[in-house]
Coordinates of C-alpha atoms in Angstrom, one line a residue:
M1 CA -54.1 -47.6 18.7
E2 CA -51.6 -46.4 21.6
L3 CA -52.4 -45.5 25.5
S4 CA -49.9 -43.8 27.5
I5 CA -49.4 -44.5 31.1
G6 CA -51.7 -42.2 32.5
E7 CA -54.2 -43.0 30.5
M8 CA -53.9 -46.8 31.0
L9 CA -53.8 -45.6 35.5
L10 CA -57.3 -44.0 34.7
I11 CA -58.7 -46.8 32.6
A12 CA -57.8 -49.6 35.7
V13 CA -59.0 -46.5 38.3
A14 CA -62.5 -46.5 36.6
I15 CA -63.1 -50.3 36.2
V16 CA -62.1 -51.0 40.3
V17 CA -64.9 -47.9 40.9
L18 CA -67.0 -49.5 38.3
F19 CA -66.8 -53.0 39.5
G20 CA -65.1 -52.6 42.2
P21 CA -62.0 -54.6 43.8
D22 CA -64.1 -58.3 44.4
K23 CA -64.6 -58.6 40.5
L24 CA -61.5 -57.9 39.4
P25 CA -59.8 -61.3 38.5
Q26 CA -62.7 -62.3 36.8
I27 CA -63.3 -60.1 34.8
A28 CA -59.1 -60.2 34.1
R29 CA -60.0 -64.1 33.3
D30 CA -62.8 -63.9 31.1
L31 CA -60.3 -60.9 29.4
G32 CA -58.0 -63.6 28.8
E33 CA -60.9 -66.3 27.8
G34 CA -62.0 -63.6 24.6
V35 CA -57.8 -62.4 24.3
R36 CA -57.6 -66.1 23.1
K37 CA -60.8 -67.1 21.0
M38 CA -59.4 -63.9 19.6
R39 CA -56.3 -65.3 18.7
G40 CA -57.7 -68.9 18.2
A41 CA -60.2 -67.7 15.3
M42 CA -57.8 -65.0 13.5
E43 CA -55.6 -68.7 13.4
D44 CA -58.4 -70.2 12.1
V45 CA -58.7 -68.0 9.6
K46 CA -55.1 -67.7 8.7
T47 CA -55.4 -71.1 8.0
E48 CA -58.0 -71.5 5.8
I49 CA -56.6 -68.5 3.7
L50 CA -53.2 -70.4 3.4
K51 CA -55.1 -73.2 2.4
E52 CA -57.4 -72.0 -0.2
T53 CA -54.3 -70.0 -1.5
D54 CA -52.1 -72.8 -2.0
N55 CA -54.8 -75.3 -2.9
P56 CA -54.4 -74.4 -7.3
V57 CA -50.4 -74.9 -6.7
S58 CA -51.1 -78.2 -5.6
E59 CA -53.5 -78.7 -8.5
I60 CA -51.2 -77.6 -11.0
K61 CA -48.6 -79.4 -9.2
R62 CA -50.4 -82.5 -9.6
E63 CA -51.4 -81.8 -14.1
I64 CA -48.0 -81.8 -14.3
D65 CA -47.5 -85.3 -12.4
K66 CA -50.1 -86.4 -14.7
V67 CA -48.3 -85.1 -17.7
K68 CA -44.6 -86.8 -16.4
Q69 CA -46.6 -90.0 -15.8
A70 CA -48.1 -90.1 -19.7
A71 CA -45.3 -88.9 -20.9
K72 CA -43.2 -91.9 -18.9
D73 CA -45.7 -94.1 -20.9
Y74 CA -45.9 -93.4 -23.5
N75 CA -44.1 -95.2 -26.2
P76 CA -44.1 -94.1 -30.1
L77 CA -42.8 -97.4 -31.3
A78 CA -46.1 -99.5 -29.7
E79 CA -48.4 -97.6 -31.9
A80 CA -46.4 -98.0 -35.0
Q81 CA -46.2 -101.4 -34.4
H82 CA -50.0 -100.7 -34.1
N83 CA -50.5 -98.7 -37.0
E84 CA -48.3 -101.1 -38.9
A85 CA -50.4 -104.8 -37.4
L86 CA -53.8 -102.2 -38.7
A87 CA -52.4 -101.8 -42.1
E88 CA -51.8 -105.3 -43.0
K89 CA -55.0 -105.8 -41.9
V90 CA -56.7 -104.2 -44.7
Q91 CA -57.5 -105.3 -47.8
P92 CA -56.2 -103.5 -51.1
K93 CA -59.1 -102.6 -52.8
V94 CA -60.1 -103.9 -56.0
N95 CA -61.0 -102.5 -58.7
L96 CA -63.8 -104.1 -59.8
A97 CA -64.3 -102.0 -63.3
D98 CA -60.9 -104.0 -64.4
D99 CA -62.1 -107.5 -63.1
D100 CA -64.4 -109.5 -65.9
Q101 CA -65.6 -112.4 -63.3
H102 CA -67.4 -109.5 -61.4
E103 CA -71.6 -109.5 -60.9
G104 CA -72.8 -106.6 -60.9
P105 CA -73.2 -103.2 -61.1
V106 CA -70.2 -101.9 -62.1
S107 CA -70.0 -98.7 -63.6
R108 CA -67.4 -98.4 -67.4

């Protein structure tokens, strides 16, 4: 919306006629305060929008950091040693059908 100089002068004259020259400073202060509040509100909305759009990016970064830390903590040798220890603990299976000293039900 563009106003020419003539249109601005017409608005200024209308304000002076409607409100009088005594109230012009108060009207200017109120108008300035309103403009400042509008700018502040627009800045708050802008900050909220940027915060919301930045949130998924920061979540992705945190997830990447978690994966990196898990990769650093992963030790395949320790897991292999653990598996070997478990294998040693498992007792070998005995075929009871071949054991003549076993007392109990065995299908032969």
